[in-house]
Short mmCIF file of C-alpha atoms in Angstrom, two decimals:
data_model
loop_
_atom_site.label_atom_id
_atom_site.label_comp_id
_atom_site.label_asym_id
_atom_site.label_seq_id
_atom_site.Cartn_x
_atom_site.Cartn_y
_atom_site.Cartn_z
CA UNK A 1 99.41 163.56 25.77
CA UNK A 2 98.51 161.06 28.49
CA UNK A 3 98.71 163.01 31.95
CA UNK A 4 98.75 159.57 34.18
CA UNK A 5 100.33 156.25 34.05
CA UNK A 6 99.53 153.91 36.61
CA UNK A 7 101.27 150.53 36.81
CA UNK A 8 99.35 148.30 39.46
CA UNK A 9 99.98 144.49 40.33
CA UNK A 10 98.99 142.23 43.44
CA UNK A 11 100.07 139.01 44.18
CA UNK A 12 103.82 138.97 43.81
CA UNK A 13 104.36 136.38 46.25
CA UNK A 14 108.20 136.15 46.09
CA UNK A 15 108.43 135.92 42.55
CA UNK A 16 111.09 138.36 42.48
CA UNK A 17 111.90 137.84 38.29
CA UNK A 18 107.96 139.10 37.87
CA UNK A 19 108.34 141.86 40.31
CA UNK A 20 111.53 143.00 38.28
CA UNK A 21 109.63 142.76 34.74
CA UNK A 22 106.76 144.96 36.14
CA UNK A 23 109.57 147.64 37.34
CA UNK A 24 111.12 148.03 34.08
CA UNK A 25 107.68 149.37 32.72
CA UNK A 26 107.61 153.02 32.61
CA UNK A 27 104.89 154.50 34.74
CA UNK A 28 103.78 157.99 36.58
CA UNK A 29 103.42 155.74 39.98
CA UNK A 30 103.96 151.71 40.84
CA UNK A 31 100.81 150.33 42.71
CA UNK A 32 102.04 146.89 44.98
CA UNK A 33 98.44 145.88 45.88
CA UNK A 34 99.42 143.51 48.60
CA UNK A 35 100.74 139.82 49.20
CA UNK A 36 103.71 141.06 47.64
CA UNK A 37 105.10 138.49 50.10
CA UNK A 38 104.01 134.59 51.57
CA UNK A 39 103.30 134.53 55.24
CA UNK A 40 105.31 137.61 55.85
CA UNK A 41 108.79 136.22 54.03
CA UNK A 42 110.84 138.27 52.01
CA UNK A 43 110.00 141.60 52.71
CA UNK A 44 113.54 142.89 52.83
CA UNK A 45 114.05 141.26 49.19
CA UNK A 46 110.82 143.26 48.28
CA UNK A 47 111.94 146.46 49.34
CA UNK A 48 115.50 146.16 47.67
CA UNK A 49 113.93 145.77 44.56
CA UNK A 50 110.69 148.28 44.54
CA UNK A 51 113.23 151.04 45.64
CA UNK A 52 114.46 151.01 41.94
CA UNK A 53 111.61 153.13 41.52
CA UNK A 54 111.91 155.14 44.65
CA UNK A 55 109.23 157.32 45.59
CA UNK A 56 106.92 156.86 42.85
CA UNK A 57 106.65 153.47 44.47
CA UNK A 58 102.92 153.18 47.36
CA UNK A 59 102.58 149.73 48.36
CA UNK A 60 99.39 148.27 50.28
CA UNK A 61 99.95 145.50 53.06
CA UNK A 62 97.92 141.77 51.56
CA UNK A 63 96.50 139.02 53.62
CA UNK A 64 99.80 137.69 53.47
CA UNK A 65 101.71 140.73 55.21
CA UNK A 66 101.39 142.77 58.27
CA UNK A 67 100.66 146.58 57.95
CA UNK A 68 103.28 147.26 60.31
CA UNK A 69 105.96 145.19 57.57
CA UNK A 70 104.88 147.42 55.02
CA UNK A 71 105.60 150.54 56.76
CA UNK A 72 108.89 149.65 57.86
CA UNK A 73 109.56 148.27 54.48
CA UNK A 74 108.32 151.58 53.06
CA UNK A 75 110.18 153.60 55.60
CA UNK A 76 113.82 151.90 55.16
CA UNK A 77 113.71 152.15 51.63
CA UNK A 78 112.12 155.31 50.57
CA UNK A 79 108.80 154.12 49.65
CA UNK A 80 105.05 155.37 50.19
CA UNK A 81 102.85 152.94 52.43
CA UNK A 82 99.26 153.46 51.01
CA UNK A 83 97.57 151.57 53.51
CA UNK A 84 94.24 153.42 53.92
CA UNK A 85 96.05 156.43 52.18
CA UNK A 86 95.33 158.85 48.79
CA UNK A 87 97.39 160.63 46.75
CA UNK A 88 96.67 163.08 44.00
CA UNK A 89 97.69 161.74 40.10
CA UNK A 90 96.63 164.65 37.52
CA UNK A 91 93.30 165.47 38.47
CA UNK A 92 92.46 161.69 39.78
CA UNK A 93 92.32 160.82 43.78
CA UNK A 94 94.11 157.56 43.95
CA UNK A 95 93.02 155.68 47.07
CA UNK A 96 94.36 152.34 48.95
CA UNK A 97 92.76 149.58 51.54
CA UNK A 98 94.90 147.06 52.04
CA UNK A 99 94.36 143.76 54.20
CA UNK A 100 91.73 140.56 53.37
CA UNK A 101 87.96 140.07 54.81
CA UNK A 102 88.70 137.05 56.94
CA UNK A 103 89.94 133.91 55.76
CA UNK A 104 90.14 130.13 56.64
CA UNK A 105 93.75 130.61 57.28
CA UNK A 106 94.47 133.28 59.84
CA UNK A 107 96.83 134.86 57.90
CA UNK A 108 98.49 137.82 59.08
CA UNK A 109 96.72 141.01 57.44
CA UNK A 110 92.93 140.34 58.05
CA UNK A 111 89.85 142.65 58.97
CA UNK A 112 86.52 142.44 59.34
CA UNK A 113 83.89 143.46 57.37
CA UNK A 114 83.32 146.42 59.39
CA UNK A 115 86.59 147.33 60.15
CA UNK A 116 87.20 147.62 56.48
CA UNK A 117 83.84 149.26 55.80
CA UNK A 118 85.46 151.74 58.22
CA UNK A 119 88.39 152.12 56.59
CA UNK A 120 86.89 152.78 52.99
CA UNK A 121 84.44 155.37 54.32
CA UNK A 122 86.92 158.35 54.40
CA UNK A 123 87.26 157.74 50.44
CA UNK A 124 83.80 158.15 50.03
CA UNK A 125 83.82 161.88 49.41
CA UNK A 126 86.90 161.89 46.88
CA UNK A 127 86.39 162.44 43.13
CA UNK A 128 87.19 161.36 40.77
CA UNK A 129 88.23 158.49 42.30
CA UNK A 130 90.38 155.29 41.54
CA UNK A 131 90.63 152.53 44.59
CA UNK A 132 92.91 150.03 45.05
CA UNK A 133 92.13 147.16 47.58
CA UNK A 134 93.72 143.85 47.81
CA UNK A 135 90.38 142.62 48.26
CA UNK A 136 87.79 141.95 46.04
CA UNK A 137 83.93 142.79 46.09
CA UNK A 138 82.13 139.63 47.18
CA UNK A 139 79.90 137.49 44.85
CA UNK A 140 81.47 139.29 41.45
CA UNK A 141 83.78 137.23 38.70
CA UNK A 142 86.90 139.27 40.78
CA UNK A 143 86.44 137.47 43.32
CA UNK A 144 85.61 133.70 42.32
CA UNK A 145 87.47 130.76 42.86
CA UNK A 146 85.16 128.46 40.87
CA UNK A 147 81.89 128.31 40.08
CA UNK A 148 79.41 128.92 42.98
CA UNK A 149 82.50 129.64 45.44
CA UNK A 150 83.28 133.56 46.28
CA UNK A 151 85.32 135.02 48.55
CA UNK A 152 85.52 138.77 48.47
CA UNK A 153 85.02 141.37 50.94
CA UNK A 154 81.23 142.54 51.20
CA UNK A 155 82.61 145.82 52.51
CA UNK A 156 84.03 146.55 49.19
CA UNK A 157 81.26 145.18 47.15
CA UNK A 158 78.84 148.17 48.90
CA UNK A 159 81.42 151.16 49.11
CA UNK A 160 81.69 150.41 45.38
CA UNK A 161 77.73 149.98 44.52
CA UNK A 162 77.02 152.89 47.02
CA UNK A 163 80.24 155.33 45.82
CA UNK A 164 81.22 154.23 42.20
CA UNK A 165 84.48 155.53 41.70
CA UNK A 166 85.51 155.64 38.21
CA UNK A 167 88.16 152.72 38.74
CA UNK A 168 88.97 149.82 41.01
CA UNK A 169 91.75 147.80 40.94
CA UNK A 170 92.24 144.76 43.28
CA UNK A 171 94.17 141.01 43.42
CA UNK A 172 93.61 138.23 46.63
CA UNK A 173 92.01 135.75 44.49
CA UNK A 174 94.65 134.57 42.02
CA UNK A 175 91.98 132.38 40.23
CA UNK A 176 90.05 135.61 38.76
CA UNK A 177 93.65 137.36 37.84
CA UNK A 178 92.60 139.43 34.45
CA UNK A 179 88.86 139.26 35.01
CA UNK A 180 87.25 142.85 34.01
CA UNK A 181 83.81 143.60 35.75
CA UNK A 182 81.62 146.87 35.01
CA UNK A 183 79.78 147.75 38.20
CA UNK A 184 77.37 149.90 37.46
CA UNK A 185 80.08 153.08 36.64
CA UNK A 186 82.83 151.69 37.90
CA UNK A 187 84.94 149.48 35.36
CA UNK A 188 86.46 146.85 38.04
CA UNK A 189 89.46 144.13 37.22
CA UNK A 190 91.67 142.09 39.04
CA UNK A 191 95.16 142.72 38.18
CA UNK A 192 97.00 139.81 39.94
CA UNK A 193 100.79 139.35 39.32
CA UNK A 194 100.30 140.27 35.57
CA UNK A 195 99.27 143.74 36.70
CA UNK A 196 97.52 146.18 34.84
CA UNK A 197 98.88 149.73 33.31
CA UNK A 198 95.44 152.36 33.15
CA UNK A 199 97.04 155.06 31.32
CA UNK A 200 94.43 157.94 31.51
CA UNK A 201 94.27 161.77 29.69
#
């Protein structure tokens, strides 16, 4: 018998009808990976319909929303914020970063690369370990626009090389939604709005 479900999806961006679909799958715990939102629109929307699923419900801020929106989303309506937060699933740490490396379009939820190396580094000592960033590792197919044009988070790309968690789960890029990358031990994919259910014994 399977001993976790994880249901994880980025990239809503106010497509409520998606958002729903996801819900209705059963899961252990629901994984919003960020820009469940469009320039910080519609977060009230968001929150009425991810409390369907209560408090098996952790939701990371995107580029597109403010931590401090998440957190007030999460407290008004009975959900976790896993912003730079773990939880324990079975015998799995699940761990969340949420928040873009910079982008051309000073959107709210940006960091640096060192403020998110910072961020991961309190992860690093978990295990087994599953991460969840809304970012993707630079200069991998996750994180590719087109050919020849990346724009993940370098940050990422080393705590994963250095730390190889088992799994990592992230969205931003909506070009490279579905793409699967092995990283050395760590099976990597972009889940985008399709999302992704890891079911694991």
């Amino acid at each position: 018998m399977l001993s976790l479900r994880l249901l994880i999806f980025s990239d809503i961006h106010n497509d409520w009808k998606t958002l729903e679909r996801l819900l209705a799958i059963d899961a252990d715990f629901y994984i919003a990976a960020g820009d469940q939102i469009t320039w910080g629109k519609g977060i009230d929307r968001c929150g009425e319909i991810l409390k369907a699923r209560g408090d098996k419900v952790w939701v990371l801020p995107g580029n597109h929303e403010s931590a401090d929106q998440v957190a007030a989303m999460c407290e008004l309506h009975g959900l976790h914020n896993f912003h730079a937060q773990s939880f324990h699933g079975a015998k799995w740490h699940v761990a969340g970063l949420g928040y873009s490396n910079p982008t051309p379009f000073n959107t709210p939820g940006e960091y640096s690369e060192p403020q998110l190396a910072q961020r991961l580094e309190p992860f690093a000592a978990l295990d087994p370990l599953i991460l969840v960033c809304h970012a993707p590792p630079y200069g991998t197919t996750l994180d590719r626009i087109r050919p020849g044009l990346h724009a993940g988070s370098r940050s990422v790309r080393e705590f994963i090389e250095r730390r190889q968690p088992a799994y990592f789960f992230c969205g931003h890029i909506h070009e490279a939604e579905g793409v699967v990358e092995q990283m050395g031990a760590t099976l990597a994919r972009n889940v985008g709005k399709a999302g992704y259910l890891l079911e694991l014994d």
